[in-house]
PDB file of N, CA and C in Angstrom:
ATOM      1  N   UNK A  16    -172.623 173.774 -62.998  1.00  0.00           N
ATOM      2  CA  UNK A  16    -173.273 173.087 -64.083  1.00  0.00           C
ATOM      3  C   UNK A  16    -174.360 172.141 -63.611  1.00  0.00           C
ATOM      4  N   UNK A  17    -175.527 172.236 -64.204  1.00  0.00           N
ATOM      5  CA  UNK A  17    -176.751 171.448 -63.755  1.00  0.00           C
ATOM      6  C   UNK A  17    -176.719 170.093 -64.571  1.00  0.00           C
ATOM      7  N   UNK A  18    -176.914 169.043 -63.831  1.00  0.00           N
ATOM      8  CA  UNK A  18    -176.943 167.746 -64.508  1.00  0.00           C
ATOM      9  C   UNK A  18    -178.365 167.537 -64.932  1.00  0.00           C
ATOM     10  N   UNK A  19    -178.635 167.531 -66.224  1.00  0.00           N
ATOM     11  CA  UNK A  19    -180.034 167.288 -66.679  1.00  0.00           C
ATOM     12  C   UNK A  19    -180.253 165.871 -67.060  1.00  0.00           C
ATOM     13  N   UNK A  20    -179.221 165.042 -66.981  1.00  0.00           N
ATOM     14  CA  UNK A  20    -179.372 163.599 -67.292  1.00  0.00           C
ATOM     15  C   UNK A  20    -180.264 162.920 -66.393  1.00  0.00           C
ATOM     16  N   UNK A  21    -181.314 162.248 -66.969  1.00  0.00           N
ATOM     17  CA  UNK A  21    -182.255 161.478 -66.140  1.00  0.00           C
ATOM     18  C   UNK A  21    -181.609 160.235 -65.544  1.00  0.00           C
ATOM     19  N   UNK A  22    -181.926 159.907 -64.296  1.00  0.00           N
ATOM     20  CA  UNK A  22    -181.440 158.719 -63.648  1.00  0.00           C
ATOM     21  C   UNK A  22    -182.237 157.546 -64.222  1.00  0.00           C
ATOM     22  N   UNK A  23    -181.589 156.463 -64.608  1.00  0.00           N
ATOM     23  CA  UNK A  23    -182.221 155.301 -65.084  1.00  0.00           C
ATOM     24  C   UNK A  23    -182.685 154.438 -63.893  1.00  0.00           C
ATOM     25  N   UNK A  24    -183.866 153.987 -63.884  1.00  0.00           N
ATOM     26  CA  UNK A  24    -184.436 153.136 -62.888  1.00  0.00           C
ATOM     27  C   UNK A  24    -184.292 151.679 -63.291  1.00  0.00           C
ATOM     28  N   UNK A  25    -183.444 150.976 -62.485  1.00  0.00           N
ATOM     29  CA  UNK A  25    -183.226 149.585 -62.723  1.00  0.00           C
ATOM     30  C   UNK A  25    -184.296 148.860 -61.895  1.00  0.00           C
ATOM     31  N   UNK A  26    -185.400 148.592 -62.556  1.00  0.00           N
ATOM     32  CA  UNK A  26    -186.618 148.048 -61.887  1.00  0.00           C
ATOM     33  C   UNK A  26    -186.308 146.603 -61.373  1.00  0.00           C
ATOM     34  N   UNK A  27    -185.398 145.885 -62.041  1.00  0.00           N
ATOM     35  CA  UNK A  27    -184.947 144.498 -61.626  1.00  0.00           C
ATOM     36  C   UNK A  27    -184.308 144.614 -60.212  1.00  0.00           C
ATOM     37  N   UNK A  28    -183.414 145.659 -60.087  1.00  0.00           N
ATOM     38  CA  UNK A  28    -182.741 145.808 -58.770  1.00  0.00           C
ATOM     39  C   UNK A  28    -183.646 146.133 -57.670  1.00  0.00           C
ATOM     40  N   UNK A  29    -184.726 146.952 -57.987  1.00  0.00           N
ATOM     41  CA  UNK A  29    -185.696 147.323 -57.048  1.00  0.00           C
ATOM     42  C   UNK A  29    -186.470 146.067 -56.591  1.00  0.00           C
ATOM     43  N   UNK A  30    -187.001 145.315 -57.741  1.00  0.00           N
ATOM     44  CA  UNK A  30    -187.790 144.142 -57.424  1.00  0.00           C
ATOM     45  C   UNK A  30    -186.949 143.134 -56.593  1.00  0.00           C
ATOM     46  N   UNK A  31    -185.643 142.938 -56.988  1.00  0.00           N
ATOM     47  CA  UNK A  31    -184.766 142.018 -56.170  1.00  0.00           C
ATOM     48  C   UNK A  31    -184.822 142.446 -54.743  1.00  0.00           C
ATOM     49  N   UNK A  32    -184.580 143.668 -54.400  1.00  0.00           N
ATOM     50  CA  UNK A  32    -184.533 144.131 -52.977  1.00  0.00           C
ATOM     51  C   UNK A  32    -185.837 143.833 -52.317  1.00  0.00           C
ATOM     52  N   UNK A  33    -186.943 144.208 -53.015  1.00  0.00           N
ATOM     53  CA  UNK A  33    -188.289 144.025 -52.424  1.00  0.00           C
ATOM     54  C   UNK A  33    -188.521 142.461 -52.171  1.00  0.00           C
ATOM     55  N   UNK A  34    -188.262 141.707 -53.075  1.00  0.00           N
ATOM     56  CA  UNK A  34    -188.415 140.197 -53.015  1.00  0.00           C
ATOM     57  C   UNK A  34    -187.554 139.689 -51.914  1.00  0.00           C
ATOM     58  N   UNK A  35    -186.308 140.207 -51.748  1.00  0.00           N
ATOM     59  CA  UNK A  35    -185.501 139.711 -50.648  1.00  0.00           C
ATOM     60  C   UNK A  35    -186.062 140.049 -49.290  1.00  0.00           C
ATOM     61  N   UNK A  36    -186.673 141.206 -49.246  1.00  0.00           N
ATOM     62  CA  UNK A  36    -187.335 141.613 -47.945  1.00  0.00           C
ATOM     63  C   UNK A  36    -188.446 140.633 -47.649  1.00  0.00           C
ATOM     64  N   UNK A  37    -189.207 140.297 -48.700  1.00  0.00           N
ATOM     65  CA  UNK A  37    -190.373 139.312 -48.493  1.00  0.00           C
ATOM     66  C   UNK A  37    -189.847 137.931 -48.162  1.00  0.00           C
ATOM     67  N   UNK A  38    -188.844 137.424 -48.791  1.00  0.00           N
ATOM     68  CA  UNK A  38    -188.255 136.121 -48.491  1.00  0.00           C
ATOM     69  C   UNK A  38    -187.795 136.067 -47.032  1.00  0.00           C
ATOM     70  N   UNK A  39    -187.096 137.071 -46.601  1.00  0.00           N
ATOM     71  CA  UNK A  39    -186.502 137.008 -45.302  1.00  0.00           C
ATOM     72  C   UNK A  39    -187.378 137.745 -44.172  1.00  0.00           C
ATOM     73  N   UNK A  40    -188.702 137.915 -44.500  1.00  0.00           N
ATOM     74  CA  UNK A  40    -189.632 138.381 -43.621  1.00  0.00           C
ATOM     75  C   UNK A  40    -189.195 139.729 -43.006  1.00  0.00           C
ATOM     76  N   UNK A  41    -188.680 140.638 -43.866  1.00  0.00           N
ATOM     77  CA  UNK A  41    -188.252 141.926 -43.384  1.00  0.00           C
ATOM     78  C   UNK A  41    -189.109 143.086 -43.767  1.00  0.00           C
ATOM     79  N   UNK A  42    -190.271 142.834 -44.440  1.00  0.00           N
ATOM     80  CA  UNK A  42    -191.103 143.866 -44.879  1.00  0.00           C
ATOM     81  C   UNK A  42    -191.659 144.627 -43.744  1.00  0.00           C
ATOM     82  N   UNK A  43    -192.081 143.964 -42.741  1.00  0.00           N
ATOM     83  CA  UNK A  43    -192.628 144.684 -41.479  1.00  0.00           C
ATOM     84  C   UNK A  43    -191.602 145.719 -41.042  1.00  0.00           C
ATOM     85  N   UNK A  44    -190.319 145.303 -40.898  1.00  0.00           N
ATOM     86  CA  UNK A  44    -189.296 146.167 -40.438  1.00  0.00           C
ATOM     87  C   UNK A  44    -189.054 147.307 -41.452  1.00  0.00           C
ATOM     88  N   UNK A  45    -188.982 147.014 -42.747  1.00  0.00           N
ATOM     89  CA  UNK A  45    -188.703 148.003 -43.780  1.00  0.00           C
ATOM     90  C   UNK A  45    -189.841 149.049 -43.835  1.00  0.00           C
ATOM     91  N   UNK A  46    -191.071 148.719 -43.440  1.00  0.00           N
ATOM     92  CA  UNK A  46    -192.178 149.740 -43.484  1.00  0.00           C
ATOM     93  C   UNK A  46    -191.840 150.984 -42.688  1.00  0.00           C
ATOM     94  N   UNK A  47    -191.006 150.708 -41.678  1.00  0.00           N
ATOM     95  CA  UNK A  47    -190.645 151.850 -40.727  1.00  0.00           C
ATOM     96  C   UNK A  47    -189.573 152.775 -41.353  1.00  0.00           C
ATOM     97  N   UNK A  48    -188.998 152.373 -42.482  1.00  0.00           N
ATOM     98  CA  UNK A  48    -187.945 153.137 -43.148  1.00  0.00           C
ATOM     99  C   UNK A  48    -188.596 154.312 -43.873  1.00  0.00           C
ATOM    100  N   UNK A  49    -187.934 155.405 -43.916  1.00  0.00           N
ATOM    101  CA  UNK A  49    -188.371 156.416 -44.882  1.00  0.00           C
ATOM    102  C   UNK A  49    -187.310 156.335 -46.030  1.00  0.00           C
ATOM    103  N   UNK A  50    -187.486 157.219 -47.020  1.00  0.00           N
ATOM    104  CA  UNK A  50    -186.649 157.247 -48.168  1.00  0.00           C
ATOM    105  C   UNK A  50    -185.198 157.403 -47.790  1.00  0.00           C
ATOM    106  N   UNK A  51    -184.926 158.223 -46.906  1.00  0.00           N
ATOM    107  CA  UNK A  51    -183.480 158.502 -46.463  1.00  0.00           C
ATOM    108  C   UNK A  51    -182.876 157.368 -45.858  1.00  0.00           C
ATOM    109  N   UNK A  52    -183.567 156.593 -44.985  1.00  0.00           N
ATOM    110  CA  UNK A  52    -183.138 155.374 -44.368  1.00  0.00           C
ATOM    111  C   UNK A  52    -182.870 154.361 -45.420  1.00  0.00           C
ATOM    112  N   UNK A  53    -183.855 154.163 -46.413  1.00  0.00           N
ATOM    113  CA  UNK A  53    -183.507 153.183 -47.417  1.00  0.00           C
ATOM    114  C   UNK A  53    -182.332 153.578 -48.237  1.00  0.00           C
ATOM    115  N   UNK A  54    -182.086 154.811 -48.538  1.00  0.00           N
ATOM    116  CA  UNK A  54    -180.917 155.312 -49.322  1.00  0.00           C
ATOM    117  C   UNK A  54    -179.588 154.958 -48.616  1.00  0.00           C
ATOM    118  N   UNK A  55    -179.584 155.239 -47.306  1.00  0.00           N
ATOM    119  CA  UNK A  55    -178.440 154.886 -46.456  1.00  0.00           C
ATOM    120  C   UNK A  55    -178.219 153.302 -46.361  1.00  0.00           C
ATOM    121  N   UNK A  56    -179.301 152.636 -46.256  1.00  0.00           N
ATOM    122  CA  UNK A  56    -179.124 151.107 -46.127  1.00  0.00           C
ATOM    123  C   UNK A  56    -178.790 150.478 -47.559  1.00  0.00           C
ATOM    124  N   UNK A  57    -179.190 151.068 -48.587  1.00  0.00           N
ATOM    125  CA  UNK A  57    -179.024 150.487 -49.875  1.00  0.00           C
ATOM    126  C   UNK A  57    -178.381 151.464 -50.900  1.00  0.00           C
ATOM    127  N   UNK A  58    -177.048 151.905 -50.576  1.00  0.00           N
ATOM    128  CA  UNK A  58    -176.409 153.042 -51.364  1.00  0.00           C
ATOM    129  C   UNK A  58    -176.235 152.730 -52.880  1.00  0.00           C
ATOM    130  N   UNK A  59    -176.454 151.364 -53.294  1.00  0.00           N
ATOM    131  CA  UNK A  59    -176.266 151.098 -54.646  1.00  0.00           C
ATOM    132  C   UNK A  59    -177.451 151.508 -55.482  1.00  0.00           C
ATOM    133  N   UNK A  60    -178.605 151.787 -54.807  1.00  0.00           N
ATOM    134  CA  UNK A  60    -179.803 152.282 -55.534  1.00  0.00           C
ATOM    135  C   UNK A  60    -179.658 153.749 -55.690  1.00  0.00           C
ATOM    136  N   UNK A  61    -180.187 154.209 -56.861  1.00  0.00           N
ATOM    137  CA  UNK A  61    -180.119 155.726 -56.976  1.00  0.00           C
ATOM    138  C   UNK A  61    -181.414 156.333 -56.370  1.00  0.00           C
ATOM    139  N   UNK A  62    -181.510 157.610 -56.376  1.00  0.00           N
ATOM    140  CA  UNK A  62    -182.711 158.224 -55.755  1.00  0.00           C
ATOM    141  C   UNK A  62    -184.030 157.784 -56.218  1.00  0.00           C
ATOM    142  N   UNK A  63    -184.140 157.664 -57.571  1.00  0.00           N
ATOM    143  CA  UNK A  63    -185.440 157.273 -58.115  1.00  0.00           C
ATOM    144  C   UNK A  63    -185.756 155.741 -57.771  1.00  0.00           C
ATOM    145  N   UNK A  64    -184.702 154.958 -57.741  1.00  0.00           N
ATOM    146  CA  UNK A  64    -184.846 153.509 -57.348  1.00  0.00           C
ATOM    147  C   UNK A  64    -185.352 153.406 -55.979  1.00  0.00           C
ATOM    148  N   UNK A  65    -184.698 154.251 -55.128  1.00  0.00           N
ATOM    149  CA  UNK A  65    -185.124 154.247 -53.642  1.00  0.00           C
ATOM    150  C   UNK A  65    -186.554 154.674 -53.533  1.00  0.00           C
ATOM    151  N   UNK A  66    -186.991 155.646 -54.313  1.00  0.00           N
ATOM    152  CA  UNK A  66    -188.315 156.133 -54.256  1.00  0.00           C
ATOM    153  C   UNK A  66    -189.407 155.082 -54.627  1.00  0.00           C
ATOM    154  N   UNK A  67    -188.941 154.295 -55.767  1.00  0.00           N
ATOM    155  CA  UNK A  67    -189.785 153.214 -56.184  1.00  0.00           C
ATOM    156  C   UNK A  67    -189.872 152.090 -55.116  1.00  0.00           C
ATOM    157  N   UNK A  68    -188.761 151.795 -54.590  1.00  0.00           N
ATOM    158  CA  UNK A  68    -188.707 150.697 -53.549  1.00  0.00           C
ATOM    159  C   UNK A  68    -189.576 151.144 -52.342  1.00  0.00           C
ATOM    160  N   UNK A  69    -189.439 152.449 -51.831  1.00  0.00           N
ATOM    161  CA  UNK A  69    -190.249 152.932 -50.877  1.00  0.00           C
ATOM    162  C   UNK A  69    -191.800 152.776 -51.163  1.00  0.00           C
ATOM    163  N   UNK A  70    -192.186 153.137 -52.388  1.00  0.00           N
ATOM    164  CA  UNK A  70    -193.557 153.052 -52.732  1.00  0.00           C
ATOM    165  C   UNK A  70    -194.053 151.701 -52.745  1.00  0.00           C
ATOM    166  N   UNK A  71    -193.272 150.777 -53.256  1.00  0.00           N
ATOM    167  CA  UNK A  71    -193.623 149.273 -53.323  1.00  0.00           C
ATOM    168  C   UNK A  71    -193.873 148.854 -51.862  1.00  0.00           C
ATOM    169  N   UNK A  72    -193.049 149.198 -50.914  1.00  0.00           N
ATOM    170  CA  UNK A  72    -193.127 148.767 -49.524  1.00  0.00           C
ATOM    171  C   UNK A  72    -194.390 149.410 -48.944  1.00  0.00           C
ATOM    172  N   UNK A  73    -194.644 150.706 -49.259  1.00  0.00           N
ATOM    173  CA  UNK A  73    -195.910 151.323 -48.653  1.00  0.00           C
ATOM    174  C   UNK A  73    -197.153 150.693 -49.218  1.00  0.00           C
ATOM    175  N   UNK A  74    -197.044 150.385 -50.480  1.00  0.00           N
ATOM    176  CA  UNK A  74    -198.256 149.777 -51.222  1.00  0.00           C
ATOM    177  C   UNK A  74    -198.496 148.340 -50.470  1.00  0.00           C
ATOM    178  N   UNK A  75    -197.405 147.606 -50.304  1.00  0.00           N
ATOM    179  CA  UNK A  75    -197.517 146.350 -49.571  1.00  0.00           C
ATOM    180  C   UNK A  75    -198.228 146.553 -48.241  1.00  0.00           C
ATOM    181  N   UNK A  76    -197.752 147.558 -47.505  1.00  0.00           N
ATOM    182  CA  UNK A  76    -198.260 147.803 -46.118  1.00  0.00           C
ATOM    183  C   UNK A  76    -199.817 148.068 -46.203  1.00  0.00           C
ATOM    184  N   UNK A  77    -200.168 148.935 -47.110  1.00  0.00           N
ATOM    185  CA  UNK A  77    -201.619 149.374 -47.109  1.00  0.00           C
ATOM    186  C   UNK A  77    -202.468 148.384 -47.743  1.00  0.00           C
ATOM    187  N   UNK A  78    -201.962 147.501 -48.616  1.00  0.00           N
ATOM    188  CA  UNK A  78    -202.755 146.455 -49.125  1.00  0.00           C
ATOM    189  C   UNK A  78    -203.003 145.396 -48.033  1.00  0.00           C
ATOM    190  N   UNK A  79    -201.974 145.165 -47.183  1.00  0.00           N
ATOM    191  CA  UNK A  79    -202.098 144.259 -45.994  1.00  0.00           C
ATOM    192  C   UNK A  79    -203.151 144.823 -45.072  1.00  0.00           C
ATOM    193  N   UNK A  80    -203.097 146.015 -44.764  1.00  0.00           N
ATOM    194  CA  UNK A  80    -204.070 146.665 -43.801  1.00  0.00           C
ATOM    195  C   UNK A  80    -205.430 146.559 -44.367  1.00  0.00           C
ATOM    196  N   UNK A  81    -205.672 146.770 -45.653  1.00  0.00           N
ATOM    197  CA  UNK A  81    -206.873 146.667 -46.247  1.00  0.00           C
ATOM    198  C   UNK A  81    -207.468 145.208 -46.167  1.00  0.00           C
ATOM    199  N   UNK A  82    -206.603 144.292 -46.393  1.00  0.00           N
ATOM    200  CA  UNK A  82    -207.031 142.862 -46.344  1.00  0.00           C
ATOM    201  C   UNK A  82    -207.463 142.478 -44.898  1.00  0.00           C
ATOM    202  N   UNK A  83    -206.732 142.918 -43.949  1.00  0.00           N
ATOM    203  CA  UNK A  83    -206.955 142.750 -42.561  1.00  0.00           C
ATOM    204  C   UNK A  83    -208.407 143.267 -42.241  1.00  0.00           C
ATOM    205  N   UNK A  84    -208.648 144.431 -42.707  1.00  0.00           N
ATOM    206  CA  UNK A  84    -209.982 145.166 -42.422  1.00  0.00           C
ATOM    207  C   UNK A  84    -211.110 144.354 -42.936  1.00  0.00           C
ATOM    208  N   UNK A  85    -210.906 143.913 -44.282  1.00  0.00           N
ATOM    209  CA  UNK A  85    -211.929 143.106 -44.954  1.00  0.00           C
ATOM    210  C   UNK A  85    -212.269 141.844 -44.111  1.00  0.00           C
ATOM    211  N   UNK A  86    -210.995 141.195 -43.690  1.00  0.00           N
ATOM    212  CA  UNK A  86    -211.287 139.921 -42.949  1.00  0.00           C
ATOM    213  C   UNK A  86    -211.991 140.185 -41.567  1.00  0.00           C
ATOM    214  N   UNK A  87    -211.692 141.313 -40.952  1.00  0.00           N
ATOM    215  CA  UNK A  87    -212.369 141.507 -39.680  1.00  0.00           C
ATOM    216  C   UNK A  87    -213.833 141.797 -39.892  1.00  0.00           C
ATOM    217  N   UNK A  88    -214.182 142.449 -40.926  1.00  0.00           N
ATOM    218  CA  UNK A  88    -215.569 142.731 -41.249  1.00  0.00           C
ATOM    219  C   UNK A  88    -216.317 141.446 -41.527  1.00  0.00           C
ATOM    220  N   UNK A  89    -215.672 140.571 -42.297  1.00  0.00           N
ATOM    221  CA  UNK A  89    -216.252 139.270 -42.587  1.00  0.00           C
ATOM    222  C   UNK A  89    -216.525 138.423 -41.349  1.00  0.00           C
ATOM    223  N   UNK A  90    -215.574 138.431 -40.488  1.00  0.00           N
ATOM    224  CA  UNK A  90    -215.701 137.691 -39.231  1.00  0.00           C
ATOM    225  C   UNK A  90    -216.827 138.236 -38.360  1.00  0.00           C
ATOM    226  N   UNK A  91    -216.967 139.564 -38.281  1.00  0.00           N
ATOM    227  CA  UNK A  91    -218.036 140.203 -37.594  1.00  0.00           C
ATOM    228  C   UNK A  91    -219.467 139.850 -38.124  1.00  0.00           C
ATOM    229  N   UNK A  92    -219.545 139.888 -39.465  1.00  0.00           N
ATOM    230  CA  UNK A  92    -220.800 139.492 -40.085  1.00  0.00           C
ATOM    231  C   UNK A  92    -221.171 138.066 -39.962  1.00  0.00           C
ATOM    232  N   UNK A  93    -220.261 137.129 -39.758  1.00  0.00           N
ATOM    233  CA  UNK A  93    -220.513 135.834 -39.726  1.00  0.00           C
ATOM    234  C   UNK A  93    -221.140 135.303 -38.414  1.00  0.00           C
ATOM    235  N   UNK A  94    -220.955 136.146 -37.413  1.00  0.00           N
ATOM    236  CA  UNK A  94    -221.454 135.776 -36.064  1.00  0.00           C
ATOM    237  C   UNK A  94    -222.974 135.828 -35.950  1.00  0.00           C
TER     238      UNK A  94
END
């Protein structure tokens, strides 16, 4: 029997986990996790919630990289 029931995404749970990473300075560490690692570390989250958490972490990572590049360019141009 195929389960066609959609998994509900509890966005508050995902946000709570992400914000706890931020508070505890764990985001740098969690960037190294893939979806499977996150699922093992946070078994209370369903597959879709893990995917959303993974995407939020990656978005944070790449926005940080982008900010650092902009700052480096600004510093180079100020000389």
